Every structure is written in C-alpha cells, then in structure tokens.
CSV table of C-alpha atoms and ligand atoms in Angstrom, one decimal:
chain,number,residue,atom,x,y,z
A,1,UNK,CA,89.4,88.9,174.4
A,2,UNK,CA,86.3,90.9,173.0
A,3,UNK,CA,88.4,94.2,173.6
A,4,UNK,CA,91.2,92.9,172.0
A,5,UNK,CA,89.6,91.5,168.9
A,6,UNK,CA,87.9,95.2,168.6
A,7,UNK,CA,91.4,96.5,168.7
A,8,UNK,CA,92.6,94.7,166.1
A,9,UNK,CA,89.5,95.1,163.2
A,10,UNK,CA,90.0,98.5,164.1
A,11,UNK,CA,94.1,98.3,163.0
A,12,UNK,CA,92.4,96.2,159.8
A,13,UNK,CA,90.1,98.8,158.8
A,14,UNK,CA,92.9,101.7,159.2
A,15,UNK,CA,96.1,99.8,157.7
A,16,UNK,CA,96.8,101.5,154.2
A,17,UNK,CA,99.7,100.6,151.8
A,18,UNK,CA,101.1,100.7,148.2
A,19,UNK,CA,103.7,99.0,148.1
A,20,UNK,CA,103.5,95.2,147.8
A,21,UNK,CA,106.1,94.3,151.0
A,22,UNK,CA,104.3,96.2,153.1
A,23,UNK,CA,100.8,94.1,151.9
A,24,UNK,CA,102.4,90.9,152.4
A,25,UNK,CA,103.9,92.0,155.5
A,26,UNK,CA,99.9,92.7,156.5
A,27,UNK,CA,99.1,89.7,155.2
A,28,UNK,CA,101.4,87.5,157.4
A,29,UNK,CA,101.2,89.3,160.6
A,30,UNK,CA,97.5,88.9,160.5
A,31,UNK,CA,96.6,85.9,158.3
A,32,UNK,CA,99.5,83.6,158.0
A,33,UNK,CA,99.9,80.6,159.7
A,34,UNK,CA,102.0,81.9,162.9
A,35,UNK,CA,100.1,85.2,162.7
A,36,UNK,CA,96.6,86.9,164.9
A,37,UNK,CA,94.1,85.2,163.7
A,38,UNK,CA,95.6,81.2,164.0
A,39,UNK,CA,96.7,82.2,167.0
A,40,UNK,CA,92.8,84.0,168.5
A,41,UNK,CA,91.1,80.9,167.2
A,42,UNK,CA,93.8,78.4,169.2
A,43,UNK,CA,92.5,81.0,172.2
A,44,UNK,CA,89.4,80.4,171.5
A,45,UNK,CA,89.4,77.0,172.9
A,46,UNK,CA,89.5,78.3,176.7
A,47,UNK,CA,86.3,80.6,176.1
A,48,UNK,CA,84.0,79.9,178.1
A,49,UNK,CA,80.7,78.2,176.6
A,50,UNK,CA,78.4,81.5,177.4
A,51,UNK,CA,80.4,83.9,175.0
A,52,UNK,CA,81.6,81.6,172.6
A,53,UNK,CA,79.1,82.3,170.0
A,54,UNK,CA,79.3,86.5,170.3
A,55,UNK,CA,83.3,86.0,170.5
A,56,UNK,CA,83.3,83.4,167.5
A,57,UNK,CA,81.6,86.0,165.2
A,58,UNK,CA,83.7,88.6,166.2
A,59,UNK,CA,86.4,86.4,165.3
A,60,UNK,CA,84.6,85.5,161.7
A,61,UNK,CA,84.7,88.7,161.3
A,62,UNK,CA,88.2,89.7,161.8
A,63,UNK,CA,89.4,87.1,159.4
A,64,UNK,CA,87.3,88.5,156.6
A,65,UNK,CA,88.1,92.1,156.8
A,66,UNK,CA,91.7,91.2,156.9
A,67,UNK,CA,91.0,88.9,153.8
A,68,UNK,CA,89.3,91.5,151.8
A,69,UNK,CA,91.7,94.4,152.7
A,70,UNK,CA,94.3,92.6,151.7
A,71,UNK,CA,92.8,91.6,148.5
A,72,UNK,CA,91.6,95.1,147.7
A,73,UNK,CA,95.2,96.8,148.4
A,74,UNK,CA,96.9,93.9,145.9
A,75,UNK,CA,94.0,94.9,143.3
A,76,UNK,CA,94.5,98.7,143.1
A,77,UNK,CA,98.4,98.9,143.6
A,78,UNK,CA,98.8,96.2,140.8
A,79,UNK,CA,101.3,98.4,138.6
A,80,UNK,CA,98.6,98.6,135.4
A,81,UNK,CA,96.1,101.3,138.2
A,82,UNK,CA,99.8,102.5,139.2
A,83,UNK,CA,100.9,103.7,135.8
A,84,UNK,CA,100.0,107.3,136.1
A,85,UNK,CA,97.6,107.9,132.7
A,86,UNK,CA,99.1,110.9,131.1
A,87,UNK,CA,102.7,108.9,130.6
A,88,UNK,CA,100.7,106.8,127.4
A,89,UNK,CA,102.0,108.1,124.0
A,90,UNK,CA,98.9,107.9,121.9
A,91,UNK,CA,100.9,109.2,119.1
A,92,UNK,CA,103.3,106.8,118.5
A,93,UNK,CA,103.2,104.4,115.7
A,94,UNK,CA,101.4,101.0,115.7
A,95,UNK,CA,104.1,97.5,116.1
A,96,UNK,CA,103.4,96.9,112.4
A,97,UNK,CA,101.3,94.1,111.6
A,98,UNK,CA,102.6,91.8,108.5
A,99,UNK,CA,99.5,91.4,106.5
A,100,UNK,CA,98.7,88.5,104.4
A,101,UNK,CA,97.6,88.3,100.7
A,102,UNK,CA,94.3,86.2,98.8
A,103,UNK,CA,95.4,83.8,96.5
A,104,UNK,CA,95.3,85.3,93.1
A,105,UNK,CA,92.9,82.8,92.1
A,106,UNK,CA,90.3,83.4,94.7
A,107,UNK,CA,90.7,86.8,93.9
A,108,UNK,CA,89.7,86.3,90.4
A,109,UNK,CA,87.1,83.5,91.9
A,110,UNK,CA,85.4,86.8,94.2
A,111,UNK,CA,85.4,89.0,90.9
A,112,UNK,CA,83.4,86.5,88.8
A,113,UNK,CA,80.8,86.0,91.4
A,114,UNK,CA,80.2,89.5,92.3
A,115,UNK,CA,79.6,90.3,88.4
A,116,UNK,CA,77.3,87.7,88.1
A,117,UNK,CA,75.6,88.3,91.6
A,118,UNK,CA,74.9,92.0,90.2
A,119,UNK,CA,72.5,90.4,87.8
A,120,UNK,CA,70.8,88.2,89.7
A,121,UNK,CA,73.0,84.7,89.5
A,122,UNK,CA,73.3,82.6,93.3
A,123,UNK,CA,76.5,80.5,94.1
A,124,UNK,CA,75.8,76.7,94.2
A,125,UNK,CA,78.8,74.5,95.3
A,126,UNK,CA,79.1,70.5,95.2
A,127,UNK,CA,81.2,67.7,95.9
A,128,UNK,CA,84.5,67.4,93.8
A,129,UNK,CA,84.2,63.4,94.5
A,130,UNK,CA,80.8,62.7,91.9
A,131,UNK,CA,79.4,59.3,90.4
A,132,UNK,CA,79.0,59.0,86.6
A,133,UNK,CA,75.1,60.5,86.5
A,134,UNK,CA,76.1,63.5,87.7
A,135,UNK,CA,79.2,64.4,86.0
A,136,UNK,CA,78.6,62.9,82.7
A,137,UNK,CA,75.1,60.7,82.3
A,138,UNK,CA,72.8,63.2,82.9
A,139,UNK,CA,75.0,66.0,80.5
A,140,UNK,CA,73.8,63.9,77.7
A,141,UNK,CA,77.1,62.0,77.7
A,142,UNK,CA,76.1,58.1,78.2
A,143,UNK,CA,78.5,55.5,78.3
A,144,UNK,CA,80.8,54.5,75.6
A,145,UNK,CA,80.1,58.0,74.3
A,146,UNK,CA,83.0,59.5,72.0
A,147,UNK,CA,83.1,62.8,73.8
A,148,UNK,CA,84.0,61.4,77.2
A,149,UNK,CA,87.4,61.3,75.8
A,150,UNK,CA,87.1,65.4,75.8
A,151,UNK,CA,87.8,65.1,79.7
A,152,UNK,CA,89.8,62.2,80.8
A,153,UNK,CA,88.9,61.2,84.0
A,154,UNK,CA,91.0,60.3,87.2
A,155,UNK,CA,88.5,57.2,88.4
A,156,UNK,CA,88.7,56.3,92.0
A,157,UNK,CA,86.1,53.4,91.8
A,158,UNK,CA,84.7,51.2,88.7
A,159,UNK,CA,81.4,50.0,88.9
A,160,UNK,CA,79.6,51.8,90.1
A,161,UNK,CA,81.8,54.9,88.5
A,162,UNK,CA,83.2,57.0,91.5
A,163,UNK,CA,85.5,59.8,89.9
A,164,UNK,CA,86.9,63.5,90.5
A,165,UNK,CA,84.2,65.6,89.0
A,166,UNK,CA,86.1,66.9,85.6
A,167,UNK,CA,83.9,69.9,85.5
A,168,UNK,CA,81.4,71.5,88.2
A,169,UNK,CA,78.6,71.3,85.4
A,170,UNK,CA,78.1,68.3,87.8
A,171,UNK,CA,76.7,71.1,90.1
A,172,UNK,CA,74.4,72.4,87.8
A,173,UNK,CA,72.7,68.8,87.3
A,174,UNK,CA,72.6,68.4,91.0
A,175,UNK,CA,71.0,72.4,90.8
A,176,UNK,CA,68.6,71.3,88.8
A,177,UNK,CA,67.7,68.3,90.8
A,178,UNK,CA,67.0,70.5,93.7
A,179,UNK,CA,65.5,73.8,92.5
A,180,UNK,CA,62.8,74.6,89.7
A,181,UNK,CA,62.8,76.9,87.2
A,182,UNK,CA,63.9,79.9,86.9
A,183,UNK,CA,67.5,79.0,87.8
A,184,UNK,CA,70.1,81.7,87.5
A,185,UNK,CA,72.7,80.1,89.4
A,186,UNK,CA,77.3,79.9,89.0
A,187,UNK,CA,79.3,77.0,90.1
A,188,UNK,CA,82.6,77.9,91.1
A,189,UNK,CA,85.1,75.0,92.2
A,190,UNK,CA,87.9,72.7,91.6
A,191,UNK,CA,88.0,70.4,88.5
A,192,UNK,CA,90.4,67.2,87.7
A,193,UNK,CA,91.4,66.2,84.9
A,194,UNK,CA,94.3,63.6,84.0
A,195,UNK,CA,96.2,65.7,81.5
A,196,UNK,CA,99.8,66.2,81.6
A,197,UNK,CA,101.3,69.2,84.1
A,198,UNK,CA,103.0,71.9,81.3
A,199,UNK,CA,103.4,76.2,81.6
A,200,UNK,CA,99.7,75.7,80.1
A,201,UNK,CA,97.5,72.9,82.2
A,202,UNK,CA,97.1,71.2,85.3
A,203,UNK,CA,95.6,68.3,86.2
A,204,UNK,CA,94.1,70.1,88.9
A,205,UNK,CA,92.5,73.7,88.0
A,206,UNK,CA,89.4,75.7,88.9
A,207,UNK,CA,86.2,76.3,86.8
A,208,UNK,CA,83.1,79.2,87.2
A,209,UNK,CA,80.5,77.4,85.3
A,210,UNK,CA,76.7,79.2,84.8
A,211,UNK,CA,73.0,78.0,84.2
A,212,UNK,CA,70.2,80.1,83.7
A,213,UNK,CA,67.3,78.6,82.8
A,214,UNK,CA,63.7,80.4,82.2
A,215,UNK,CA,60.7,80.4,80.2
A,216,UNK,CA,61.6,82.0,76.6
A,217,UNK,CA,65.7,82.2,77.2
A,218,UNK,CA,67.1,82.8,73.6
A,219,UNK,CA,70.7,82.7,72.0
A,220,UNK,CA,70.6,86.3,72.3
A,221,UNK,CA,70.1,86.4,76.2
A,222,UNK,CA,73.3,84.5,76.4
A,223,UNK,CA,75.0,86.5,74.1
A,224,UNK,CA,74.0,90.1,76.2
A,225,UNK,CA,74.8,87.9,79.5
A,226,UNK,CA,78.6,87.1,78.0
A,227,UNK,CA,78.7,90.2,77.0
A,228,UNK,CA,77.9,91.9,80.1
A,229,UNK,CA,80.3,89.9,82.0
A,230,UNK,CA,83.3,90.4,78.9
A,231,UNK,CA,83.0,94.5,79.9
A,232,UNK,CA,82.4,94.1,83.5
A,233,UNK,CA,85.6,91.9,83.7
A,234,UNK,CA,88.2,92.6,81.4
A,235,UNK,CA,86.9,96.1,80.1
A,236,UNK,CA,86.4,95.0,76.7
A,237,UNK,CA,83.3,95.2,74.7
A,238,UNK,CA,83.6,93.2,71.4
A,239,UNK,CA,83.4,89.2,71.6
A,240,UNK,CA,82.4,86.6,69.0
A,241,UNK,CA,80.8,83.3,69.3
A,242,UNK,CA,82.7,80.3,67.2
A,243,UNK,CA,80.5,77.3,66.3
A,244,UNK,CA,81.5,74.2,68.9
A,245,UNK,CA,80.6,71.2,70.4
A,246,UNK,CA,79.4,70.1,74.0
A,247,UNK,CA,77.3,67.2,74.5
A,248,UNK,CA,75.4,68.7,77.1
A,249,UNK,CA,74.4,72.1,74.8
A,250,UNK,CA,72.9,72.3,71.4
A,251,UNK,CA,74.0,74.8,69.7
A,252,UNK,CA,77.4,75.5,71.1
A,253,UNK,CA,79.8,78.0,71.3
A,254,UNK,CA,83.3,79.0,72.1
A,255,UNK,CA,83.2,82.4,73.4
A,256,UNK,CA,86.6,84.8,72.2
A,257,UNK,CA,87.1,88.1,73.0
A,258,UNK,CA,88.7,91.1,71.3
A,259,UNK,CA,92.4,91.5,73.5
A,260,UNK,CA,94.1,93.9,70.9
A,261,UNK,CA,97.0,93.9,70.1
A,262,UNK,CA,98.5,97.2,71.2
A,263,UNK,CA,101.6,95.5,73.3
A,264,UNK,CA,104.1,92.8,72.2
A,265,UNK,CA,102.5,90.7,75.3
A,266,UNK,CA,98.9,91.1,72.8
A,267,UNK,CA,100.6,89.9,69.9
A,268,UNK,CA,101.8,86.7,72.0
A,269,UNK,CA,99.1,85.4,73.7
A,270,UNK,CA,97.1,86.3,70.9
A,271,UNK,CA,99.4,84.7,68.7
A,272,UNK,CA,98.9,87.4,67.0
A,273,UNK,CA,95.2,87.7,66.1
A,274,UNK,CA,94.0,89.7,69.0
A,275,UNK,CA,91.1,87.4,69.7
A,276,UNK,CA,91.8,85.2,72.6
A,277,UNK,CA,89.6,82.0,73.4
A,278,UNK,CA,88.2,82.6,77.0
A,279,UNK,CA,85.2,80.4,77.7
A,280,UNK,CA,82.4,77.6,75.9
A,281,UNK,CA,79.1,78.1,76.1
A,282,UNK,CA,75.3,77.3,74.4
A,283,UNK,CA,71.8,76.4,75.0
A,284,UNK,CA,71.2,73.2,76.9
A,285,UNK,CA,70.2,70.8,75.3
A,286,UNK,CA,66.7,69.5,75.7
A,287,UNK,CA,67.8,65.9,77.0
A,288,UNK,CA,69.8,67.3,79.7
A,289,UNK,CA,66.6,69.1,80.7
A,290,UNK,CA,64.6,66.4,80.6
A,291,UNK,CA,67.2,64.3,82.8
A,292,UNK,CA,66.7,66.8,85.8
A,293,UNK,CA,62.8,66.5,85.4
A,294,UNK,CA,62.6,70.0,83.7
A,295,UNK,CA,60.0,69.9,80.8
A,296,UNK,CA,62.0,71.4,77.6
A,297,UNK,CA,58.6,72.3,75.4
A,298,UNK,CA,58.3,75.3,78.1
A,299,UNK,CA,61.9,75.7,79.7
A,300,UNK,CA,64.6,76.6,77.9
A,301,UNK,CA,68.0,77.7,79.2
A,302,UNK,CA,72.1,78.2,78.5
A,303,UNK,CA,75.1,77.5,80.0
A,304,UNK,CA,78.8,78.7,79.6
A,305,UNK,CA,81.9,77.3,81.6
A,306,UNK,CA,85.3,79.2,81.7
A,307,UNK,CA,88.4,78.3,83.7
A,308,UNK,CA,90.1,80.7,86.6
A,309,UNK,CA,93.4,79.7,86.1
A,310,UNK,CA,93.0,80.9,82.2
A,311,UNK,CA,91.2,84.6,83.1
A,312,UNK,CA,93.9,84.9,86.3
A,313,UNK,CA,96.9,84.2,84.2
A,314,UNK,CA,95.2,86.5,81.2
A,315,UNK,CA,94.8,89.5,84.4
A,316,UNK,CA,98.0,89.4,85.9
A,317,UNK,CA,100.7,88.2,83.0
A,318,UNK,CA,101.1,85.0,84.8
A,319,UNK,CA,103.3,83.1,82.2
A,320,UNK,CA,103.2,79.6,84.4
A,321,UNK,CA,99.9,78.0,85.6
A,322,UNK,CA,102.1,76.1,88.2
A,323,UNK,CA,102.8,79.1,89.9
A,324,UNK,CA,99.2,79.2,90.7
A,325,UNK,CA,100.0,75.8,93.0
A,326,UNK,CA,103.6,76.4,94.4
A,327,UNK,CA,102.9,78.2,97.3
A,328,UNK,CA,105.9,80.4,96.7
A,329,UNK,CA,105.8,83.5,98.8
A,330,UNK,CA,107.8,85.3,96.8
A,331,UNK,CA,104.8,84.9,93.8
A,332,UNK,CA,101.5,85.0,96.6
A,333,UNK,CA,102.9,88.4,98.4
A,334,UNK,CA,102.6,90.3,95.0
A,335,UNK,CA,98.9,90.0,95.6
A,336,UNK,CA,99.2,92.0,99.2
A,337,UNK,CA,97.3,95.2,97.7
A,338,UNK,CA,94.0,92.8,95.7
A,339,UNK,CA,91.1,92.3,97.8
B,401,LIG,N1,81.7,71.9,81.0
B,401,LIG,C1,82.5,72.5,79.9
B,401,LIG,C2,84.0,72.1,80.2
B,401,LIG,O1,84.3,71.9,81.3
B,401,LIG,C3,82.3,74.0,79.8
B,401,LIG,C4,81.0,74.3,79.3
B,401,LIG,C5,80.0,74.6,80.2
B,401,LIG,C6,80.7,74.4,78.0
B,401,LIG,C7,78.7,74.9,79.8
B,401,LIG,C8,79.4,74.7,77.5
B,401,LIG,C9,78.4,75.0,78.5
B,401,LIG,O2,84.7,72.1,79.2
C-alpha cells in the first residue's frame, strides 16, 4: 500500500491543467467521494497496527497535496490571470460618470466663509431648536418688547419659550458664553420665521451672521470689514451705511451697496437707484455684552447679519426664492460647473 500511495503523490505533484473540466475531473478522481483517497482510508482499516502510523501519514499527506494542487490550478487559470495583458485598451474613454451639482446656496454659504476665514473669522454652528435667552433675552430683547414683533416666531413650547431660532445671532450669544474675548467668529445656518411664502421670502431661509469683538473695535473697523467682504464678494467697492435699528446693536446700520445700473436687470432690482439693501449691521450694544459676562468698559465689538438666499438670488439672477427649496433638477443641475 506504501508503493502505491507513493505512486499516486507522485501523479499529484506531476498533473498540470488549464482548463477547468480537466481540474474538476482531478478533483473527483482523487478527492470526491467515490474517488482515491475515500477509498485508501476505507483500506486503511485492514493495515496492520505496526505500519499504521507511517501509512496514515503518508495518506495525510496525499490528501493535502491533492487539496492544494487543486486549489492552486483553479487560482491561476481563473480567466482574470488568463486574459493575456496586452489585449487592455488603455486608450479608450472612461463609462462617463454623471456628476452631481452643490446647492446654489451652499455654494454661496462656502464663498462667505472662505472671505471671512482669509481674515481671521472661525465658523461657529448651533441648534436651530433655541429657548427664549438665547434667541432673544440675552440680544437685549426682554419680554413684551416691541421689536420681537420684527421676527415673528414659530413657538413650539410656551413656558418655558422653546422656538425655531429666527436668527443664528442665537449662536453668537451661545459664542460668547463659551469663548473670551477676542472673538472673530460667523454663524452660518438656517433661520425660521412665520412670514408668508411669496417670489421674495420664506418662512424658512439661511443667515451668515458675524461678531468680532476686541479691545478698541471702532465703527470704522466694521465699516473696512464690510467693505472688504463687499469687493471680495460681489466685486464692488462703494457701499453706504443707512441709520437703523436692532435691539441687540447700538448704533445700527443697514449696509447697501453700489449695483449700478448698467443692465435693465440693475435698473429692476434696484428699482432703479442702483443701491441695493444687502445686510444690517452695528456695534453691540453694551447690555448684550454684559449678558454673556463680557465687561463692556474694556470690550467692545460689532456685528452684521445678511441672508444667503438674498446674496444667491442677487449672484445668479434667481427671480424666485422658492426655487432655492424645490428640488427641481432641472434648476440644481445648472450649478454642475460651481464648486
Ligand atoms: N439678526 C439680525 C436679523 O436677523 C441681523 C443683524 C445681525 C443685524 C447683527 C445687526 C447685527 O435681522
């Protein structure tokens, strides 16, 4: 029996094959469950107790070589190895791949950070679901106070007040709750308000607001900062500052800049002044420091607040702000080539 296993490892190690049939025809002869091997270890039964161990090895043996021949002809005629190499066309042109675009207003979103993160300015986020200190208390608005009406407020819970934040200000308190001065810091993010849905406003929009608050920070530093941002952004280097009103800055301003009116389109959304309204701004006020611990006799700081939707529309001739929310593919493809 010795002889004849020896035989056979020796027909093992020569056997040689491409072809698949002729593997599993290998296979069976010598490892399925009619074939050699069953049929030496049934054998092996009738060996005598003195060879046993040296013929049982030899056996072992057998089995694996035949397991790992067969095993390494499936491997290297699978057809992949087979495919000779110099048949692959490396010139012919990629399956296309359908790319998909950024929403307009995260594009805009991207372009007001990296402006402001040129000069220094960090992102801060926070929640869009806020209590009353936050969005309006600690901004100097108390209750019952006249300019809450300036933002009316979709509540989700009285008492205590749990609302949708109506401006991300609320970040900026929460900012300044967390970090000491100097704070240079925008809060990008989406804003409710319960206003009615027109070609002109949402109830739901988005909002870049900024803080920067410092030793020494004058009406002039906010003025150069808006400027900065005016040319940086749009190209265009002349704004003014209108007198406003903001509870939570003292004095305030709405910021236009100088469109132009070269093209009809100037004419019309300038209504034909070629100034165009395009954020509000000011120097916070001293309560609203004082709210977030900050001590106003040596801090002082402004803020400004301007709304996506308003700049993205402005950037792209968007004539609808509820195209911004439509998901319409026909409107979101056109931004394919913006990064
Ligand atoms: N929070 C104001 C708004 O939403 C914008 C603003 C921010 C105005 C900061 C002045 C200073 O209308």
């Amino acid at each position: 029996m010795k002889n004849k296993i020896q035989e056979l490892l020796e027909e093992v190690q020569q056997f040689n094959a491409n072809a698949l049939d002729d593997i599993e025809a290998f296979r069976i002869k010598f490892l399925g469950s009619k074939g050699i091997v069953k049929e030496l270890f049934a054998d092996f039964k009738q060996v005598e107790a003195a060879s046993k161990k040296e013929i049982g090895q030899a056996l072992n043996e057998l089995r694996t070589q035949a397991t790992e021949k067969v095993n390494a002809l499936k491997s290297s005629s699978s057809p992949l190895n087979k495919q000779p190499k110099e048949e692959i066309d490396f010139t012919r042109p990629e399956q296309p791949v359908s790319l998909g675009a950024r929403h307009p207003i995260s594009i805009v979103k991207n372009q007001i950070i990296d402006v402001f993160s040129r000069i220094g300015f960090t992102v801060s986020e926070g929640p869009e679901i806020e209590d009353d200190w936050h969005n309006f208390t600690a901004l100097n608005l108390p209750e019952y106070h006249p300019a809450r009406d300036m933002q009316d407020t979709f509540f989700i819970e009285k008492d205590p007040d749990v609302l949708l934040r109506t401006h991300t200000s609320s970040v900026q308190v929460r900012y300044m709750e967390e970090h000491k001065p100097p704070i240079r810091t925008i809060s990008p993010g989406r804003v409710f308000r319960n206003e009615d849905i027109s070609a002109r406003a949402h109830c739901i929009f988005h909002q870049v607001e900024g803080l920067y608050i410092d030793t020494d920070v004058s009406f002039a530093d906010l003025k150069q900062t808006l400027l900065y941002f005016t040319k940086e952004m749009f190209g265009k280097s002349k704004i003014r500052l209108r007198p406003s009103y903001f509870p939570f800055t003292e004095p305030s301003a709405e910021v236009d800049i100088y469109w132009g009116l070269k093209t009809e389109t100037d004419y019309r959304i300038t209504k034909g002044t070629g100034w165009l309204e395009i954020m509000g701004c000011g120097m916070v006020d001293p309560n609203v420091l004082r709210n977030a611990d900050i001590d106003p006799e040596k801090y002082s700081g402004f803020a400004f607040g301007m709304g996506i939707e308003r700049i993205a529309m402005l950037l792209y001739q968007i004539p609808d702000i509820r195209m911004f929310y439509e998901n319409d593919v026909r409107f979101l493809e056109q931004f394919k080539s913006v990064i």
